[in-house]
Amino acid sequence: MRAFRVRSRDDEDDALSQTSFYLEPVDGQPLAPYRAGQFLTFQFELPDAQGAVRPVTRCYSLSDRHDPQAYRITVKRIPPPRDRPDLPPGLVSNHFHDRVAPGAILQVRAPGGAFVLDDDASVPAVLIAGGVGITPLFAMARAALSAKPDRALHLFYGVRDSRELVFEADLLAMEQQHPNFHLTCVQSAPLPGEREADRYHAVGFIDVALLRRILPHGQHHFYVCGPPPMMASLVPALRDWGVAGDAVHYEAFGPASIESAEQVSATPLETPIDVHFANSARTLSWTGQDTNLLDFAERHGIAVDSGCRSGSCGTCETAVTSGDVRYAQPPSFDVARGHCLLCVGVPTRDLVLQA
Ligand SMILES: Cc1cc2nc3c(=O)[nH]c(=O)nc-3n(C[C@H](O)[C@H](O)[C@H](O)COP(=O)(O)OP(=O)(O)OC[C@H]3O[C@@H](n4cnc5c(N)ncnc54)[C@H](O)[C@@H]3O)c2cc1C
């Protein structure tokens, strides 16, 4: 972890729910470079709803191309779920919005993540963002337009209405300056009086029908980042449309929600698997009821550090003494030999973990 000072913050949308934070290293040394699409991991000590102070880890994508002076992240304030207004709002995002002011010091791990644009400028890239999922894709678009301005780039950006749009002025400027950059803004519930082609190009959700209508015929590489319902429908739909698996890249901002992940993991087993947590001196029976080893450990009261819960940040990386762990998809975090990620892993045979 390295200490960063917040240089400034900017509200990015009319709804005042998405705010950018510019971060400079306290030690004054150069910033670690990153590839557009990567994220930072933050560690806080915050009181939970019961008032107990505990460590919390969260990831936030770098939301612009690399700037040697400062990192930028853009955080959306997360309210309680619509059907559970009694629950506390999102812990870290609200902390950022309400308490992280210029001058604040934050503990940050170096940029990481494998959700980055390929280098093949001959194949057009299609970036598909839902809501705050724009952050890594905006960074990718900015980096690609400056490094490879001849590459065709299509950005599909879905929001509820214009109050949720971020980076709008930059996106419109990019469209004007780069004939190869094509922006399609999609709003699911546009505000009355806002004309089509003014602040949006289509009404509804981003789906394969829209992509077919807008994209030229031919091969594309797809990059998708958005809320769970969008990821859960669009990623399998791209594959059903015939897009090759290795041409579909995605990042989930929370528990992985892609259909294949659930199909592989939540399968009841005829013969349970023994999972021994050596540090806690407990052996538990894995019956296939849980989606991953992290949920399994937490359900049984075994405390494990965790962050992204989607195989990206590595906070739950745990040494495996014996046995095997399998993933529905390879995690984007580079897991050390002899270790596993609990948040996206399931056991395939009896397992001993250093947790
Ligand atoms: C690789 C990666 C990159 C990311 N990039 C970004 C980014 O660029 N910008 C961004 O804004 N976010 C990003 N995220 C998401 C971010 O990491 C956080 O997940 C997000 O900010 C929510 O965290 P929180 O602490 O505010 O919410 P949490 O405290 O985790 O709460 C999440 C939700 O759960 C609800 N909740 C609270 N208690 C309960 C309970 N007991 N039962 C059920 N629900 C409950 C809360 O009300 C809230 O709606 C990224 C995530 C990953 C993995």
Short mmCIF file of C-alpha atoms and ligand atoms in Angstrom, two decimals:
data_model
loop_
_atom_site.label_atom_id
_atom_site.label_comp_id
_atom_site.label_asym_id
_atom_site.label_seq_id
_atom_site.Cartn_x
_atom_site.Cartn_y
_atom_site.Cartn_z
CA MET A 1 0.00 0.00 0.00
CA ARG A 2 1.19 3.53 -0.78
CA ALA A 3 -0.17 6.77 0.66
CA PHE A 4 -1.88 9.16 -1.75
CA ARG A 5 -3.16 12.66 -1.09
CA VAL A 6 -6.42 13.81 -2.70
CA ARG A 7 -5.44 16.82 -4.84
CA SER A 8 -8.97 17.75 -5.90
CA ARG A 9 -12.41 16.37 -6.59
CA ASP A 10 -14.98 17.13 -9.30
CA ASP A 11 -18.67 16.34 -9.55
CA GLU A 12 -19.17 14.69 -12.92
CA ASP A 13 -22.93 14.37 -13.41
CA ASP A 14 -26.06 16.47 -12.98
CA ALA A 15 -27.40 13.99 -10.41
CA LEU A 16 -24.30 14.67 -8.24
CA SER A 17 -23.90 10.93 -7.71
CA GLN A 18 -20.58 10.42 -9.54
CA THR A 19 -17.48 12.27 -8.40
CA SER A 20 -13.89 12.15 -9.64
CA PHE A 21 -10.94 12.21 -7.23
CA TYR A 22 -7.43 13.16 -8.35
CA LEU A 23 -4.70 11.44 -6.32
CA GLU A 24 -1.01 12.34 -5.94
CA PRO A 25 1.58 10.18 -4.15
CA VAL A 26 2.56 11.54 -0.73
CA ASP A 27 6.20 10.41 -1.24
CA GLY A 28 6.55 12.59 -4.36
CA GLN A 29 8.03 9.67 -6.32
CA PRO A 30 6.83 8.89 -9.88
CA LEU A 31 3.46 7.24 -10.32
CA ALA A 32 3.42 3.60 -11.37
CA PRO A 33 2.22 3.60 -14.99
CA TYR A 34 -0.88 1.60 -15.86
CA ARG A 35 -2.77 0.30 -18.85
CA ALA A 36 -6.11 1.93 -19.47
CA GLY A 37 -8.85 -0.29 -18.03
CA GLN A 38 -6.88 -1.17 -14.85
CA PHE A 39 -8.00 -0.22 -11.35
CA LEU A 40 -6.66 0.86 -7.97
CA THR A 41 -7.37 -1.02 -4.75
CA PHE A 42 -8.09 1.08 -1.64
CA GLN A 43 -7.90 0.04 1.98
CA PHE A 44 -9.92 1.91 4.63
CA GLU A 45 -10.62 1.48 8.31
CA LEU A 46 -14.29 2.43 8.62
CA PRO A 47 -17.07 1.90 11.15
CA ASP A 48 -19.73 -0.49 9.89
CA ALA A 49 -23.47 -0.09 10.50
CA GLN A 50 -22.99 -1.35 14.08
CA GLY A 51 -20.20 1.16 14.71
CA ALA A 52 -17.37 -1.41 14.82
CA VAL A 53 -14.27 -0.16 12.97
CA ARG A 54 -13.00 -2.74 10.49
CA PRO A 55 -10.72 -2.86 7.44
CA VAL A 56 -12.53 -2.60 4.13
CA THR A 57 -11.08 -3.00 0.66
CA ARG A 58 -12.63 -1.66 -2.56
CA CYS A 59 -11.44 -1.32 -6.15
CA TYR A 60 -11.98 1.74 -8.37
CA SER A 61 -11.04 1.90 -12.04
CA LEU A 62 -8.63 4.53 -13.24
CA SER A 63 -10.99 6.72 -15.21
CA ASP A 64 -8.63 8.44 -17.62
CA ARG A 65 -5.56 7.55 -19.65
CA HIS A 66 -2.27 7.65 -17.77
CA ASP A 67 -1.23 11.08 -16.53
CA PRO A 68 2.20 11.20 -14.84
CA GLN A 69 0.97 13.83 -12.35
CA ALA A 70 -2.07 12.17 -10.79
CA TYR A 71 -4.37 9.18 -10.87
CA ARG A 72 -8.06 9.82 -11.39
CA ILE A 73 -10.89 7.60 -10.15
CA THR A 74 -14.62 8.28 -10.42
CA VAL A 75 -16.87 6.96 -7.68
CA LYS A 76 -20.62 6.51 -7.81
CA ARG A 77 -22.53 6.96 -4.56
CA ILE A 78 -24.36 3.69 -3.87
CA PRO A 79 -27.72 3.96 -2.09
CA PRO A 80 -29.46 1.08 -0.30
CA PRO A 81 -31.13 -1.41 -2.64
CA ARG A 82 -34.51 -0.09 -3.91
CA ASP A 83 -36.46 -2.88 -2.21
CA ARG A 84 -34.50 -2.56 1.09
CA PRO A 85 -34.38 1.15 2.00
CA ASP A 86 -33.81 0.09 5.62
CA LEU A 87 -30.27 -1.17 4.84
CA PRO A 88 -27.25 1.11 5.24
CA PRO A 89 -26.06 2.73 1.98
CA GLY A 90 -22.78 1.67 0.34
CA LEU A 91 -20.01 2.04 2.91
CA VAL A 92 -16.99 3.16 0.93
CA SER A 93 -18.67 5.05 -1.92
CA ASN A 94 -20.58 7.20 0.56
CA HIS A 95 -17.42 7.70 2.60
CA PHE A 96 -15.73 9.02 -0.56
CA HIS A 97 -18.61 11.37 -1.34
CA ASP A 98 -19.20 12.64 2.19
CA ARG A 99 -15.76 12.64 3.81
CA VAL A 100 -12.92 12.44 1.30
CA ALA A 101 -11.94 16.07 0.69
CA PRO A 102 -8.82 17.59 -0.89
CA GLY A 103 -5.87 16.89 1.43
CA ALA A 104 -7.24 13.53 2.63
CA ILE A 105 -4.69 10.70 2.69
CA LEU A 106 -5.70 7.34 1.24
CA GLN A 107 -3.98 3.95 1.26
CA VAL A 108 -3.76 2.60 -2.27
CA ARG A 109 -2.36 -0.53 -3.89
CA ALA A 110 -0.59 -0.23 -7.29
CA PRO A 111 -2.74 -0.45 -10.44
CA GLY A 112 -3.82 -3.94 -11.40
CA GLY A 113 -6.29 -5.87 -13.53
CA ALA A 114 -6.40 -7.61 -16.87
CA PHE A 115 -9.36 -5.74 -18.38
CA VAL A 116 -7.25 -3.85 -20.93
CA LEU A 117 -7.58 -3.14 -24.62
CA ASP A 118 -5.82 -5.49 -27.06
CA ASP A 119 -3.16 -4.06 -29.36
CA ASP A 120 -4.62 -5.24 -32.65
CA ALA A 121 -5.44 -1.95 -34.37
CA SER A 122 -6.76 -3.80 -37.43
CA VAL A 123 -9.86 -5.05 -35.57
CA PRO A 124 -12.39 -2.40 -34.43
CA ALA A 125 -12.97 -2.28 -30.68
CA VAL A 126 -16.49 -2.01 -29.31
CA LEU A 127 -16.68 -0.57 -25.78
CA ILE A 128 -20.00 -1.12 -24.00
CA ALA A 129 -20.60 0.78 -20.76
CA GLY A 130 -23.56 0.74 -18.41
CA GLY A 131 -23.72 3.58 -15.86
CA VAL A 132 -20.52 3.97 -13.85
CA GLY A 133 -19.07 1.08 -15.90
CA ILE A 134 -17.99 3.89 -18.24
CA THR A 135 -14.88 4.51 -16.08
CA PRO A 136 -12.46 1.88 -17.48
CA LEU A 137 -13.94 2.20 -20.98
CA PHE A 138 -13.54 5.97 -21.06
CA ALA A 139 -9.87 5.48 -20.07
CA MET A 140 -9.47 2.87 -22.82
CA ALA A 141 -11.06 5.14 -25.43
CA ARG A 142 -8.84 8.08 -24.46
CA ALA A 143 -5.68 5.94 -24.45
CA ALA A 144 -6.53 4.23 -27.75
CA LEU A 145 -7.35 7.48 -29.54
CA SER A 146 -4.05 8.98 -28.50
CA ALA A 147 -1.88 5.87 -29.15
CA LYS A 148 -3.65 4.43 -32.21
CA PRO A 149 -5.87 7.15 -33.68
CA ASP A 150 -6.54 5.13 -36.85
CA ARG A 151 -8.25 2.27 -35.01
CA ALA A 152 -12.05 2.22 -35.32
CA LEU A 153 -13.63 2.57 -31.84
CA HIS A 154 -17.32 2.30 -31.03
CA LEU A 155 -18.46 3.36 -27.57
CA PHE A 156 -21.99 2.40 -26.50
CA TYR A 157 -22.88 4.20 -23.27
CA GLY A 158 -26.11 3.33 -21.47
CA VAL A 159 -27.63 5.42 -18.67
CA ARG A 160 -31.10 5.96 -17.28
CA ASP A 161 -31.31 9.62 -18.30
CA SER A 162 -29.03 12.57 -19.07
CA ARG A 163 -28.55 13.39 -15.37
CA GLU A 164 -26.37 10.26 -15.10
CA LEU A 165 -24.05 11.08 -18.02
CA VAL A 166 -20.42 11.64 -17.05
CA PHE A 167 -17.53 12.95 -19.20
CA GLU A 168 -20.13 14.17 -21.71
CA ALA A 169 -18.16 17.20 -22.92
CA ASP A 170 -15.02 15.07 -23.35
CA LEU A 171 -16.90 12.38 -25.24
CA LEU A 172 -18.44 14.90 -27.63
CA ALA A 173 -15.02 16.52 -28.18
CA MET A 174 -13.48 13.10 -28.89
CA GLU A 175 -16.22 12.44 -31.42
CA GLN A 176 -15.55 15.73 -33.16
CA GLN A 177 -11.78 15.31 -33.23
CA HIS A 178 -11.61 11.64 -34.22
CA PRO A 179 -13.53 10.45 -37.28
CA ASN A 180 -12.87 6.83 -36.20
CA PHE A 181 -14.57 7.28 -32.83
CA HIS A 182 -18.30 6.52 -32.86
CA LEU A 183 -20.40 7.29 -29.79
CA THR A 184 -23.87 5.85 -29.20
CA CYS A 185 -25.62 7.11 -26.08
CA VAL A 186 -28.56 4.98 -24.97
CA GLN A 187 -31.03 6.12 -22.33
CA SER A 188 -33.60 3.83 -20.78
CA ALA A 189 -35.87 6.60 -19.43
CA PRO A 190 -34.98 9.92 -21.10
CA LEU A 191 -36.22 13.11 -19.50
CA PRO A 192 -39.19 14.67 -21.25
CA GLY A 193 -38.17 17.35 -23.74
CA GLU A 194 -34.69 16.02 -24.49
CA ARG A 195 -34.59 15.31 -28.17
CA GLU A 196 -33.06 12.21 -29.67
CA ALA A 197 -29.63 13.00 -31.21
CA ASP A 198 -29.21 15.81 -28.70
CA ARG A 199 -28.24 13.97 -25.52
CA TYR A 200 -28.97 10.43 -26.70
CA HIS A 201 -29.10 8.37 -29.87
CA ALA A 202 -31.38 5.48 -28.83
CA VAL A 203 -33.95 4.70 -26.17
CA GLY A 204 -33.93 1.41 -24.24
CA PHE A 205 -31.08 -0.87 -23.25
CA ILE A 206 -27.91 -1.85 -25.09
CA ASP A 207 -28.60 -5.23 -26.67
CA VAL A 208 -27.46 -7.29 -29.62
CA ALA A 209 -30.26 -5.88 -31.81
CA LEU A 210 -28.88 -2.37 -31.30
CA LEU A 211 -25.29 -3.53 -31.91
CA ARG A 212 -26.35 -5.24 -35.15
CA ARG A 213 -28.09 -2.08 -36.27
CA ILE A 214 -25.16 0.21 -35.64
CA LEU A 215 -21.96 -1.78 -36.08
CA PRO A 216 -20.56 -2.30 -39.56
CA HIS A 217 -20.38 -5.90 -40.72
CA GLY A 218 -17.16 -7.74 -39.75
CA GLN A 219 -15.03 -8.79 -36.84
CA HIS A 220 -14.90 -6.76 -33.60
CA HIS A 221 -13.42 -7.06 -30.12
CA PHE A 222 -15.96 -6.35 -27.38
CA TYR A 223 -15.25 -4.82 -23.95
CA VAL A 224 -18.19 -4.74 -21.54
CA CYS A 225 -18.51 -3.16 -18.10
CA GLY A 226 -21.83 -2.40 -16.48
CA PRO A 227 -24.33 -3.30 -13.76
CA PRO A 228 -25.09 -6.98 -13.03
CA PRO A 229 -28.28 -7.23 -15.16
CA MET A 230 -26.48 -5.82 -18.20
CA MET A 231 -23.49 -8.13 -17.76
CA ALA A 232 -25.69 -11.15 -17.16
CA SER A 233 -27.70 -10.59 -20.34
CA LEU A 234 -25.23 -9.02 -22.76
CA VAL A 235 -22.16 -11.23 -22.34
CA PRO A 236 -24.01 -14.52 -23.08
CA ALA A 237 -25.99 -12.75 -25.85
CA LEU A 238 -22.75 -11.75 -27.59
CA ARG A 239 -21.65 -15.37 -27.52
CA ASP A 240 -25.05 -16.51 -28.82
CA TRP A 241 -24.65 -13.98 -31.62
CA GLY A 242 -21.53 -15.90 -32.62
CA VAL A 243 -18.79 -13.67 -31.20
CA ALA A 244 -15.79 -15.84 -30.31
CA GLY A 245 -15.16 -16.22 -26.56
CA ASP A 246 -11.74 -14.59 -26.74
CA ALA A 247 -13.23 -11.54 -28.48
CA VAL A 248 -15.49 -10.77 -25.49
CA HIS A 249 -13.79 -9.09 -22.54
CA TYR A 250 -15.66 -7.91 -19.49
CA GLU A 251 -15.28 -6.66 -15.97
CA ALA A 252 -17.89 -6.89 -13.25
CA PHE A 253 -17.93 -4.17 -10.58
CA GLY A 254 -19.23 -6.57 -7.98
CA PRO A 255 -19.88 -10.26 -7.44
CA ALA A 256 -19.41 -11.93 -10.81
CA SER A 257 -22.81 -12.26 -12.43
CA ILE A 258 -22.10 -13.93 -15.71
CA GLU A 259 -24.31 -16.92 -16.37
CA SER A 260 -21.49 -19.40 -16.88
CA ALA A 261 -19.96 -18.60 -13.49
CA GLU A 262 -23.15 -19.53 -11.68
CA GLN A 263 -23.80 -22.61 -13.75
CA VAL A 264 -20.42 -24.08 -12.90
CA SER A 265 -20.33 -23.34 -9.21
CA ALA A 266 -23.75 -23.70 -7.61
CA THR A 267 -24.21 -27.38 -8.44
CA PRO A 268 -25.25 -29.68 -5.56
CA LEU A 269 -22.74 -32.51 -5.07
CA GLU A 270 -23.59 -36.13 -4.41
CA THR A 271 -20.42 -36.61 -2.35
CA PRO A 272 -19.46 -33.57 -0.27
CA ILE A 273 -15.89 -32.26 -0.35
CA ASP A 274 -13.96 -31.58 2.89
CA VAL A 275 -12.52 -28.07 3.10
CA HIS A 276 -10.09 -27.61 5.98
CA PHE A 277 -9.35 -24.02 7.08
CA ALA A 278 -5.99 -24.60 8.79
CA ASN A 279 -5.62 -21.21 10.54
CA SER A 280 -9.13 -21.48 11.97
CA ALA A 281 -8.72 -25.20 12.71
CA ARG A 282 -12.09 -26.02 11.14
CA THR A 283 -13.11 -28.63 8.58
CA LEU A 284 -16.36 -27.96 6.74
CA SER A 285 -18.37 -29.87 4.20
CA TRP A 286 -18.68 -28.30 0.73
CA THR A 287 -21.97 -29.53 -0.71
CA GLY A 288 -22.12 -27.25 -3.76
CA GLN A 289 -24.66 -24.96 -2.13
CA ASP A 290 -22.36 -21.92 -2.20
CA THR A 291 -21.26 -19.97 -5.26
CA ASN A 292 -17.65 -19.68 -4.12
CA LEU A 293 -15.27 -20.42 -1.25
CA LEU A 294 -15.50 -16.88 0.12
CA ASP A 295 -19.29 -17.09 0.58
CA PHE A 296 -18.79 -20.56 2.05
CA ALA A 297 -16.18 -19.36 4.58
CA GLU A 298 -18.24 -16.31 5.59
CA ARG A 299 -21.43 -18.33 5.95
CA HIS A 300 -19.60 -20.48 8.49
CA GLY A 301 -18.19 -17.52 10.39
CA ILE A 302 -14.61 -17.81 9.12
CA ALA A 303 -13.17 -14.32 8.74
CA VAL A 304 -11.35 -13.80 5.44
CA ASP A 305 -10.16 -10.52 3.95
CA SER A 306 -11.97 -9.71 0.73
CA GLY A 307 -12.34 -6.82 -1.67
CA CYS A 308 -13.87 -6.94 -5.14
CA ARG A 309 -15.53 -10.37 -4.82
CA SER A 310 -15.02 -10.84 -8.54
CA GLY A 311 -11.49 -12.19 -8.97
CA SER A 312 -9.92 -8.81 -9.67
CA CYS A 313 -8.18 -7.41 -6.59
CA GLY A 314 -6.45 -10.41 -4.98
CA THR A 315 -7.37 -9.46 -1.41
CA CYS A 316 -8.74 -12.95 -0.70
CA GLU A 317 -5.73 -14.76 -2.21
CA THR A 318 -5.09 -17.76 0.05
CA ALA A 319 -2.36 -20.43 0.13
CA VAL A 320 -3.52 -23.95 -0.80
CA THR A 321 -1.73 -26.69 1.14
CA SER A 322 -3.43 -29.51 -0.73
CA GLY A 323 -6.31 -29.99 -3.14
CA ASP A 324 -7.48 -28.06 -6.19
CA VAL A 325 -9.58 -25.00 -6.84
CA ARG A 326 -11.32 -24.32 -10.11
CA TYR A 327 -12.67 -21.09 -11.62
CA ALA A 328 -15.54 -20.70 -14.05
CA GLN A 329 -13.40 -18.11 -15.87
CA PRO A 330 -9.74 -17.36 -15.27
CA PRO A 331 -9.64 -14.54 -12.69
CA SER A 332 -8.22 -11.25 -13.91
CA PHE A 333 -5.88 -11.15 -10.86
CA ASP A 334 -2.60 -12.99 -11.44
CA VAL A 335 -2.85 -15.66 -8.71
CA ALA A 336 0.48 -16.73 -7.17
CA ARG A 337 1.52 -20.37 -7.61
CA GLY A 338 0.15 -22.54 -4.79
CA HIS A 339 -2.57 -20.00 -3.97
CA CYS A 340 -6.19 -19.50 -4.93
CA LEU A 341 -8.80 -16.75 -4.97
CA LEU A 342 -11.62 -17.65 -2.63
CA CYS A 343 -14.10 -15.18 -4.13
CA VAL A 344 -14.36 -16.94 -7.50
CA GLY A 345 -13.01 -20.40 -6.68
CA VAL A 346 -14.74 -23.69 -5.95
CA PRO A 347 -13.04 -26.89 -4.70
CA THR A 348 -12.80 -29.90 -6.99
CA ARG A 349 -11.55 -32.32 -4.31
CA ASP A 350 -10.68 -32.24 -0.60
CA LEU A 351 -8.93 -28.99 0.12
CA VAL A 352 -6.65 -27.57 2.82
CA LEU A 353 -6.46 -23.76 2.92
CA GLN A 354 -4.23 -21.47 5.00
CA ALA A 355 -7.18 -19.42 6.19
C1 LIG B 1 -12.42 -4.04 -10.65
C2 LIG B 1 -13.47 -3.10 -10.08
C3 LIG B 1 -13.51 -1.78 -10.52
C4 LIG B 1 -14.47 -0.89 -10.01
N1 LIG B 1 -14.51 0.39 -10.47
C5 LIG B 1 -15.44 1.25 -9.98
C6 LIG B 1 -15.50 2.61 -10.46
O1 LIG B 1 -14.72 3.02 -11.32
N2 LIG B 1 -16.43 3.44 -9.91
C7 LIG B 1 -17.32 2.99 -8.96
O2 LIG B 1 -18.16 3.81 -8.49
N3 LIG B 1 -17.31 1.70 -8.52
C8 LIG B 1 -16.38 0.84 -8.99
N4 LIG B 1 -16.34 -0.45 -8.52
C9 LIG B 1 -17.28 -0.85 -7.45
C10 LIG B 1 -16.68 -0.50 -6.08
O3 LIG B 1 -15.53 -1.29 -5.85
C11 LIG B 1 -17.65 -0.78 -4.92
O4 LIG B 1 -18.11 -2.11 -5.04
C12 LIG B 1 -18.83 0.17 -4.88
O5 LIG B 1 -18.36 1.50 -4.72
C13 LIG B 1 -19.77 -0.18 -3.72
O6 LIG B 1 -19.04 -0.20 -2.54
P1 LIG B 1 -19.65 0.40 -1.18
O7 LIG B 1 -18.68 0.12 -0.10
O8 LIG B 1 -20.08 1.81 -1.39
O9 LIG B 1 -20.97 -0.45 -1.01
P2 LIG B 1 -21.19 -1.70 -0.01
O10 LIG B 1 -21.05 -1.28 1.39
O11 LIG B 1 -20.36 -2.80 -0.52
O12 LIG B 1 -22.74 -1.98 -0.29
C14 LIG B 1 -23.19 -2.40 -1.56
C15 LIG B 1 -24.71 -2.44 -1.54
O13 LIG B 1 -25.13 -3.39 -0.52
C16 LIG B 1 -26.14 -2.78 0.30
N5 LIG B 1 -26.09 -3.39 1.64
C17 LIG B 1 -25.58 -2.88 2.79
N6 LIG B 1 -25.77 -3.75 3.81
C18 LIG B 1 -26.39 -4.83 3.28
C19 LIG B 1 -26.87 -6.06 3.81
N7 LIG B 1 -26.73 -6.37 5.10
N8 LIG B 1 -27.49 -6.92 2.96
C20 LIG B 1 -27.63 -6.65 1.64
N9 LIG B 1 -27.22 -5.50 1.08
C21 LIG B 1 -26.60 -4.61 1.89
C22 LIG B 1 -25.80 -1.32 0.29
O14 LIG B 1 -26.94 -0.53 0.61
C23 LIG B 1 -25.39 -1.12 -1.16
O15 LIG B 1 -26.52 -0.93 -1.98
C24 LIG B 1 -15.40 -1.33 -9.03
C25 LIG B 1 -15.34 -2.67 -8.60
C26 LIG B 1 -14.39 -3.54 -9.11
C27 LIG B 1 -14.35 -4.96 -8.63
#
